[in-house]
mmCIF file with all atom_site columns, C-alpha atoms in Angstrom:
data_model
loop_
_atom_site.group_PDB
_atom_site.id
_atom_site.type_symbol
_atom_site.label_atom_id
_atom_site.label_alt_id
_atom_site.label_comp_id
_atom_site.label_asym_id
_atom_site.label_entity_id
_atom_site.label_seq_id
_atom_site.pdbx_PDB_ins_code
_atom_site.Cartn_x
_atom_site.Cartn_y
_atom_site.Cartn_z
_atom_site.occupancy
_atom_site.B_iso_or_equiv
_atom_site.pdbx_formal_charge
_atom_site.auth_seq_id
_atom_site.auth_comp_id
_atom_site.auth_asym_id
_atom_site.auth_atom_id
_atom_site.pdbx_PDB_model_num
ATOM 1   C CA . MET A 1 1   ? -27.898 0.155   48.362  1.00 62.00 ? 1   MET A CA 1
ATOM 2   C CA . GLY A 1 2   ? -24.067 0.427   48.209  1.00 77.00 ? 2   GLY A CA 1
ATOM 3   C CA . TYR A 1 3   ? -23.430 -3.240  47.433  1.00 84.00 ? 3   TYR A CA 1
ATOM 4   C CA . GLU A 1 4   ? -25.593 -3.110  44.267  1.00 88.00 ? 4   GLU A CA 1
ATOM 5   C CA . ILE A 1 5   ? -23.252 -0.614  42.630  1.00 89.00 ? 5   ILE A CA 1
ATOM 6   C CA . PHE A 1 6   ? -20.231 -2.818  43.369  1.00 90.00 ? 6   PHE A CA 1
ATOM 7   C CA . LEU A 1 7   ? -22.068 -5.891  42.070  1.00 91.00 ? 7   LEU A CA 1
ATOM 8   C CA . PHE A 1 8   ? -22.991 -4.067  38.836  1.00 92.00 ? 8   PHE A CA 1
ATOM 9   C CA . LEU A 1 9   ? -19.407 -2.790  38.436  1.00 92.00 ? 9   LEU A CA 1
ATOM 10  C CA . ALA A 1 10  ? -17.967 -6.302  38.972  1.00 92.00 ? 10  ALA A CA 1
ATOM 11  C CA . LEU A 1 11  ? -20.437 -7.718  36.427  1.00 93.00 ? 11  LEU A CA 1
ATOM 12  C CA . MET A 1 12  ? -19.438 -5.094  33.804  1.00 94.00 ? 12  MET A CA 1
ATOM 13  C CA . ILE A 1 13  ? -15.724 -5.754  34.346  1.00 94.00 ? 13  ILE A CA 1
ATOM 14  C CA . GLY A 1 14  ? -16.365 -9.513  33.969  1.00 93.00 ? 14  GLY A CA 1
ATOM 15  C CA . VAL A 1 15  ? -18.249 -9.030  30.681  1.00 92.00 ? 15  VAL A CA 1
ATOM 16  C CA . MET A 1 16  ? -15.497 -6.784  29.268  1.00 93.00 ? 16  MET A CA 1
ATOM 17  C CA . TRP A 1 17  ? -12.787 -9.283  30.285  1.00 91.00 ? 17  TRP A CA 1
ATOM 18  C CA . PHE A 1 18  ? -14.727 -12.176 28.720  1.00 90.00 ? 18  PHE A CA 1
ATOM 19  C CA . THR A 1 19  ? -15.247 -10.406 25.385  1.00 88.00 ? 19  THR A CA 1
ATOM 20  C CA . THR A 1 20  ? -11.634 -9.247  25.033  1.00 89.00 ? 20  THR A CA 1
ATOM 21  C CA . ASN A 1 21  ? -10.274 -12.672 25.993  1.00 88.00 ? 21  ASN A CA 1
ATOM 22  C CA . ARG A 1 22  ? -12.554 -14.381 23.483  1.00 87.00 ? 22  ARG A CA 1
ATOM 23  C CA . GLY A 1 23  ? -11.387 -12.035 20.698  1.00 86.00 ? 23  GLY A CA 1
ATOM 24  C CA . LYS A 1 24  ? -7.746  -12.706 21.508  1.00 88.00 ? 24  LYS A CA 1
ATOM 25  C CA . LYS A 1 25  ? -8.314  -16.466 21.354  1.00 88.00 ? 25  LYS A CA 1
ATOM 26  C CA . LYS A 1 26  ? -9.998  -16.175 17.946  1.00 87.00 ? 26  LYS A CA 1
ATOM 27  C CA . MET A 1 27  ? -7.138  -14.062 16.603  1.00 84.00 ? 27  MET A CA 1
ATOM 28  C CA . ALA A 1 28  ? -4.569  -16.568 17.925  1.00 85.00 ? 28  ALA A CA 1
ATOM 29  C CA . GLU A 1 29  ? -6.416  -19.462 16.269  1.00 86.00 ? 29  GLU A CA 1
ATOM 30  C CA . GLN A 1 30  ? -6.615  -17.560 12.986  1.00 82.00 ? 30  GLN A CA 1
ATOM 31  C CA . ARG A 1 31  ? -2.864  -16.754 13.073  1.00 82.00 ? 31  ARG A CA 1
ATOM 32  C CA . GLU A 1 32  ? -2.105  -20.417 13.800  1.00 83.00 ? 32  GLU A CA 1
ATOM 33  C CA . ARG A 1 33  ? -4.204  -21.607 10.831  1.00 84.00 ? 33  ARG A CA 1
ATOM 34  C CA . MET A 1 34  ? -2.560  -19.030 8.544   1.00 81.00 ? 34  MET A CA 1
ATOM 35  C CA . GLY A 1 35  ? 0.901   -20.068 9.758   1.00 78.00 ? 35  GLY A CA 1
ATOM 36  C CA . GLN A 1 36  ? 0.173   -23.687 8.907   1.00 78.00 ? 36  GLN A CA 1
ATOM 37  C CA . ALA A 1 37  ? -1.187  -22.741 5.465   1.00 79.00 ? 37  ALA A CA 1
ATOM 38  C CA . MET A 1 38  ? 1.927   -20.673 4.568   1.00 84.00 ? 38  MET A CA 1
ATOM 39  C CA . VAL A 1 39  ? 3.915   -23.147 2.529   1.00 87.00 ? 39  VAL A CA 1
ATOM 40  C CA . PRO A 1 40  ? 6.225   -22.424 -0.415  1.00 90.00 ? 40  PRO A CA 1
ATOM 41  C CA . GLY A 1 41  ? 4.169   -21.359 -3.427  1.00 89.00 ? 41  GLY A CA 1
ATOM 42  C CA . THR A 1 42  ? 1.386   -19.665 -1.437  1.00 88.00 ? 42  THR A CA 1
ATOM 43  C CA . SER A 1 43  ? 0.476   -16.097 -2.414  1.00 91.00 ? 43  SER A CA 1
ATOM 44  C CA . VAL A 1 44  ? 0.267   -13.687 0.527   1.00 91.00 ? 44  VAL A CA 1
ATOM 45  C CA . MET A 1 45  ? -0.278  -9.995  1.242   1.00 91.00 ? 45  MET A CA 1
ATOM 46  C CA . THR A 1 46  ? 1.675   -8.140  3.935   1.00 91.00 ? 46  THR A CA 1
ATOM 47  C CA . ILE A 1 47  ? 0.274   -5.488  6.269   1.00 91.00 ? 47  ILE A CA 1
ATOM 48  C CA . GLY A 1 48  ? 1.912   -2.899  3.998   1.00 91.00 ? 48  GLY A CA 1
ATOM 49  C CA . GLY A 1 49  ? 0.072   -4.159  0.899   1.00 89.00 ? 49  GLY A CA 1
ATOM 50  C CA . PHE A 1 50  ? 3.023   -6.021  -0.671  1.00 90.00 ? 50  PHE A CA 1
ATOM 51  C CA . PHE A 1 51  ? 1.966   -9.084  -2.664  1.00 91.00 ? 51  PHE A CA 1
ATOM 52  C CA . GLY A 1 52  ? 4.391   -11.963 -2.917  1.00 91.00 ? 52  GLY A CA 1
ATOM 53  C CA . ARG A 1 53  ? 4.758   -15.712 -3.178  1.00 92.00 ? 53  ARG A CA 1
ATOM 54  C CA . VAL A 1 54  ? 6.232   -17.651 -0.242  1.00 93.00 ? 54  VAL A CA 1
ATOM 55  C CA . VAL A 1 55  ? 9.623   -19.127 -1.090  1.00 93.00 ? 55  VAL A CA 1
ATOM 56  C CA . ASP A 1 56  ? 10.752  -20.299 2.357   1.00 91.00 ? 56  ASP A CA 1
ATOM 57  C CA . VAL A 1 57  ? 9.501   -20.255 5.952   1.00 89.00 ? 57  VAL A CA 1
ATOM 58  C CA . ASP A 1 58  ? 12.108  -20.467 8.705   1.00 89.00 ? 58  ASP A CA 1
ATOM 59  C CA . GLY A 1 59  ? 10.641  -19.948 12.174  1.00 86.00 ? 59  GLY A CA 1
ATOM 60  C CA . ASP A 1 60  ? 9.405   -16.349 12.389  1.00 87.00 ? 60  ASP A CA 1
ATOM 61  C CA . VAL A 1 61  ? 11.061  -15.356 9.083   1.00 91.00 ? 61  VAL A CA 1
ATOM 62  C CA . VAL A 1 62  ? 9.370   -15.692 5.694   1.00 91.00 ? 62  VAL A CA 1
ATOM 63  C CA . THR A 1 63  ? 11.104  -15.204 2.336   1.00 93.00 ? 63  THR A CA 1
ATOM 64  C CA . LEU A 1 64  ? 8.749   -13.715 -0.254  1.00 93.00 ? 64  LEU A CA 1
ATOM 65  C CA . GLU A 1 65  ? 9.261   -13.431 -3.991  1.00 93.00 ? 65  GLU A CA 1
ATOM 66  C CA . SER A 1 66  ? 7.815   -10.380 -5.754  1.00 89.00 ? 66  SER A CA 1
ATOM 67  C CA . PRO A 1 67  ? 6.160   -10.667 -9.188  1.00 85.00 ? 67  PRO A CA 1
ATOM 68  C CA . SER A 1 68  ? 9.407   -9.330  -10.728 1.00 86.00 ? 68  SER A CA 1
ATOM 69  C CA . GLY A 1 69  ? 11.419  -12.166 -9.145  1.00 88.00 ? 69  GLY A CA 1
ATOM 70  C CA . VAL A 1 70  ? 13.101  -10.257 -6.310  1.00 91.00 ? 70  VAL A CA 1
ATOM 71  C CA . GLU A 1 71  ? 13.248  -12.129 -3.003  1.00 92.00 ? 71  GLU A CA 1
ATOM 72  C CA . THR A 1 72  ? 12.733  -10.214 0.251   1.00 92.00 ? 72  THR A CA 1
ATOM 73  C CA . ILE A 1 73  ? 12.743  -11.297 3.892   1.00 93.00 ? 73  ILE A CA 1
ATOM 74  C CA . TRP A 1 74  ? 9.753   -10.549 6.155   1.00 92.00 ? 74  TRP A CA 1
ATOM 75  C CA . LEU A 1 75  ? 8.700   -11.327 9.710   1.00 91.00 ? 75  LEU A CA 1
ATOM 76  C CA . LYS A 1 76  ? 5.855   -13.795 9.837   1.00 88.00 ? 76  LYS A CA 1
ATOM 77  C CA . SER A 1 77  ? 3.848   -11.289 11.898  1.00 86.00 ? 77  SER A CA 1
ATOM 78  C CA . ALA A 1 78  ? 3.974   -8.861  8.925   1.00 89.00 ? 78  ALA A CA 1
ATOM 79  C CA . ILE A 1 79  ? 1.923   -11.240 6.772   1.00 89.00 ? 79  ILE A CA 1
ATOM 80  C CA . LYS A 1 80  ? -1.677  -10.048 6.898   1.00 88.00 ? 80  LYS A CA 1
ATOM 81  C CA . GLU A 1 81  ? -3.452  -12.746 4.932   1.00 87.00 ? 81  GLU A CA 1
ATOM 82  C CA . ILE A 1 82  ? -3.170  -15.438 2.323   1.00 87.00 ? 82  ILE A CA 1
ATOM 83  C CA . LYS A 1 83  ? -4.423  -13.758 -0.821  1.00 83.00 ? 83  LYS A CA 1
ATOM 84  C CA . GLU A 1 84  ? -3.839  -13.877 -4.564  1.00 84.00 ? 84  GLU A CA 1
ATOM 85  C CA . PRO A 1 85  ? -2.707  -10.555 -6.078  1.00 81.00 ? 85  PRO A CA 1
ATOM 86  C CA . PRO A 1 86  ? -5.500  -8.548  -7.741  1.00 80.00 ? 86  PRO A CA 1
ATOM 87  C CA . PHE A 1 87  ? -3.445  -8.216  -10.937 1.00 74.00 ? 87  PHE A CA 1
ATOM 88  C CA . ALA A 1 88  ? -2.282  -10.670 -13.573 1.00 65.00 ? 88  ALA A CA 1
ATOM 89  C CA . PRO A 1 89  ? 1.236   -12.069 -13.238 1.00 59.00 ? 89  PRO A CA 1
ATOM 90  C CA . ALA A 1 90  ? 3.896   -10.502 -15.433 1.00 56.00 ? 90  ALA A CA 1
ATOM 91  C CA . HIS A 1 91  ? 4.232   -13.656 -17.538 1.00 53.00 ? 91  HIS A CA 1
ATOM 92  C CA . GLU A 1 92  ? 1.552   -16.305 -17.760 1.00 51.00 ? 92  GLU A CA 1
ATOM 93  C CA . ASP A 1 93  ? 4.100   -19.047 -18.485 1.00 54.00 ? 93  ASP A CA 1
ATOM 94  C CA . GLY A 1 94  ? 5.810   -18.554 -15.103 1.00 52.00 ? 94  GLY A CA 1
ATOM 95  C CA . GLU A 1 95  ? 8.941   -16.802 -16.405 1.00 56.00 ? 95  GLU A CA 1
ATOM 96  C CA . HIS A 1 96  ? 10.340  -13.889 -14.433 1.00 53.00 ? 96  HIS A CA 1
ATOM 97  C CA . LEU A 1 97  ? 10.845  -10.398 -15.729 1.00 55.00 ? 97  LEU A CA 1
ATOM 98  C CA . VAL A 1 98  ? 14.368  -9.650  -16.860 1.00 59.00 ? 98  VAL A CA 1
ATOM 99  C CA . VAL A 1 99  ? 15.735  -6.545  -15.164 1.00 60.00 ? 99  VAL A CA 1
ATOM 100 C CA . PRO A 1 100 ? 19.006  -5.186  -16.596 1.00 62.00 ? 100 PRO A CA 1
ATOM 101 C CA . ASP A 1 101 ? 21.953  -4.792  -14.218 1.00 67.00 ? 101 ASP A CA 1
ATOM 102 C CA . ASP A 1 102 ? 22.996  -1.486  -15.770 1.00 71.00 ? 102 ASP A CA 1
ATOM 103 C CA . ALA A 1 103 ? 21.325  1.491   -17.416 1.00 66.00 ? 103 ALA A CA 1
ATOM 104 C CA . SER A 1 104 ? 23.135  1.184   -20.760 1.00 65.00 ? 104 SER A CA 1
ATOM 105 C CA . SER A 1 105 ? 19.881  0.481   -22.567 1.00 65.00 ? 105 SER A CA 1
ATOM 106 C CA . LEU A 1 106 ? 18.392  3.784   -21.429 1.00 63.00 ? 106 LEU A CA 1
ATOM 107 C CA . THR A 1 107 ? 18.792  6.815   -23.678 1.00 63.00 ? 107 THR A CA 1
ATOM 108 C CA . THR A 1 108 ? 18.758  10.504  -22.900 1.00 62.00 ? 108 THR A CA 1
ATOM 109 C CA . ASP A 1 109 ? 17.830  11.573  -26.432 1.00 62.00 ? 109 ASP A CA 1
ATOM 110 C CA . PRO A 1 110 ? 14.222  12.714  -26.838 1.00 59.00 ? 110 PRO A CA 1
ATOM 111 C CA . PRO A 1 111 ? 12.017  10.790  -29.266 1.00 59.00 ? 111 PRO A CA 1
ATOM 112 C CA . ALA A 1 112 ? 12.119  11.982  -32.878 1.00 58.00 ? 112 ALA A CA 1
ATOM 113 C CA . GLU A 1 113 ? 8.585   13.407  -32.844 1.00 57.00 ? 113 GLU A CA 1
ATOM 114 C CA . ALA A 1 114 ? 9.272   15.401  -29.677 1.00 53.00 ? 114 ALA A CA 1
ATOM 115 C CA . ALA A 1 115 ? 12.413  16.951  -31.170 1.00 52.00 ? 115 ALA A CA 1
ATOM 116 C CA . THR A 1 116 ? 10.556  18.358  -34.205 1.00 54.00 ? 116 THR A CA 1
ATOM 117 C CA . THR A 1 117 ? 7.810   20.127  -32.307 1.00 53.00 ? 117 THR A CA 1
ATOM 118 C CA . GLU A 1 118 ? 8.408   23.717  -31.285 1.00 55.00 ? 118 GLU A CA 1
ATOM 119 C CA . PRO A 1 119 ? 7.075   25.342  -28.136 1.00 54.00 ? 119 PRO A CA 1
ATOM 120 C CA . GLU A 1 120 ? 3.858   27.257  -28.509 1.00 57.00 ? 120 GLU A CA 1
ATOM 121 C CA . ASP A 1 121 ? 4.313   31.031  -28.791 1.00 58.00 ? 121 ASP A CA 1
ATOM 122 C CA . ARG A 1 122 ? 2.690   32.890  -25.918 1.00 54.00 ? 122 ARG A CA 1
ATOM 123 C CA . PRO A 1 123 ? 2.090   36.627  -25.726 1.00 53.00 ? 123 PRO A CA 1
ATOM 124 C CA . VAL A 1 124 ? 4.390   38.461  -23.362 1.00 58.00 ? 124 VAL A CA 1
ATOM 125 C CA . GLY A 1 125 ? 3.565   41.757  -21.776 1.00 57.00 ? 125 GLY A CA 1
ATOM 126 C CA . ASP A 1 126 ? 0.714   43.480  -20.049 1.00 56.00 ? 126 ASP A CA 1
ATOM 127 C CA . PRO A 1 127 ? -2.305  41.226  -19.236 1.00 55.00 ? 127 PRO A CA 1
ATOM 128 C CA . ALA A 1 128 ? -4.538  43.895  -20.757 1.00 56.00 ? 128 ALA A CA 1
ATOM 129 C CA . ASP A 1 129 ? -2.851  43.237  -24.129 1.00 56.00 ? 129 ASP A CA 1
ATOM 130 C CA . ASP A 1 130 ? -3.941  39.588  -24.054 1.00 56.00 ? 130 ASP A CA 1
ATOM 131 C CA . PRO A 1 131 ? -7.021  39.281  -26.304 1.00 57.00 ? 131 PRO A CA 1
ATOM 132 C CA . GLU A 1 132 ? -7.815  35.740  -25.023 1.00 60.00 ? 132 GLU A CA 1
ATOM 133 C CA . ARG A 1 133 ? -7.987  36.794  -21.361 1.00 55.00 ? 133 ARG A CA 1
ATOM 134 C CA . SER A 1 134 ? -11.289 38.264  -20.269 1.00 55.00 ? 134 SER A CA 1
ATOM 135 C CA . GLU A 1 135 ? -11.836 40.687  -17.418 1.00 55.00 ? 135 GLU A CA 1
ATOM 136 C CA . ASP A 1 136 ? -13.709 38.169  -15.226 1.00 57.00 ? 136 ASP A CA 1
ATOM 137 C CA . GLN A 1 137 ? -10.704 35.818  -15.014 1.00 60.00 ? 137 GLN A CA 1
ATOM 138 C CA . GLY A 1 138 ? -8.827  38.201  -12.741 1.00 60.00 ? 138 GLY A CA 1
ATOM 139 C CA . PRO A 1 139 ? -5.123  38.971  -12.737 1.00 61.00 ? 139 PRO A CA 1
ATOM 140 C CA . ARG A 1 140 ? -2.571  36.480  -13.996 1.00 62.00 ? 140 ARG A CA 1
ATOM 141 C CA . PRO A 1 141 ? -0.789  34.453  -11.343 1.00 66.00 ? 141 PRO A CA 1
ATOM 142 C CA . GLY A 1 142 ? 2.713   35.627  -10.701 1.00 67.00 ? 142 GLY A CA 1
ATOM 143 C CA . PRO A 1 143 ? 4.954   37.226  -8.122  1.00 71.00 ? 143 PRO A CA 1
ATOM 144 C CA . GLU A 1 144 ? 3.416   39.632  -5.674  1.00 71.00 ? 144 GLU A CA 1
ATOM 145 C CA . PRO A 1 145 ? 4.318   43.305  -6.224  1.00 69.00 ? 145 PRO A CA 1
ATOM 146 C CA . ARG A 1 146 ? 6.711   44.747  -3.667  1.00 75.00 ? 146 ARG A CA 1
ATOM 147 C CA . ALA A 1 147 ? 5.571   47.639  -1.520  1.00 66.00 ? 147 ALA A CA 1
#
């Protein structure tokens, strides 16, 4: 009776080893195929969700170009899959976005229509004096009274 338990246990360990080994081999084959398909011009997605186009592959390092034209360096293991971005490129004709080097084009002045509007007058005082506030709304939010 004792040997049957050991036989069953050995069989279960063998099945678990076989299934995990098989999964690892499939993953290795998939990574190998993806590595061969990553050539300059291929769109990829990283494990962090960054979409970019492959510019250069050098061993385990991949240079990706973002849709705005910025190049970043990634480990090849950080590339999740070869995938086109789910959004349209910034320019259909292949041009890159122009990003200014300084903030001189930014203004701190509010738009003209925002400058002419005045803040809405609100009643100040006891909540009981507020005709728009009904009894079922409860007290107004604010600081807690001190004891």
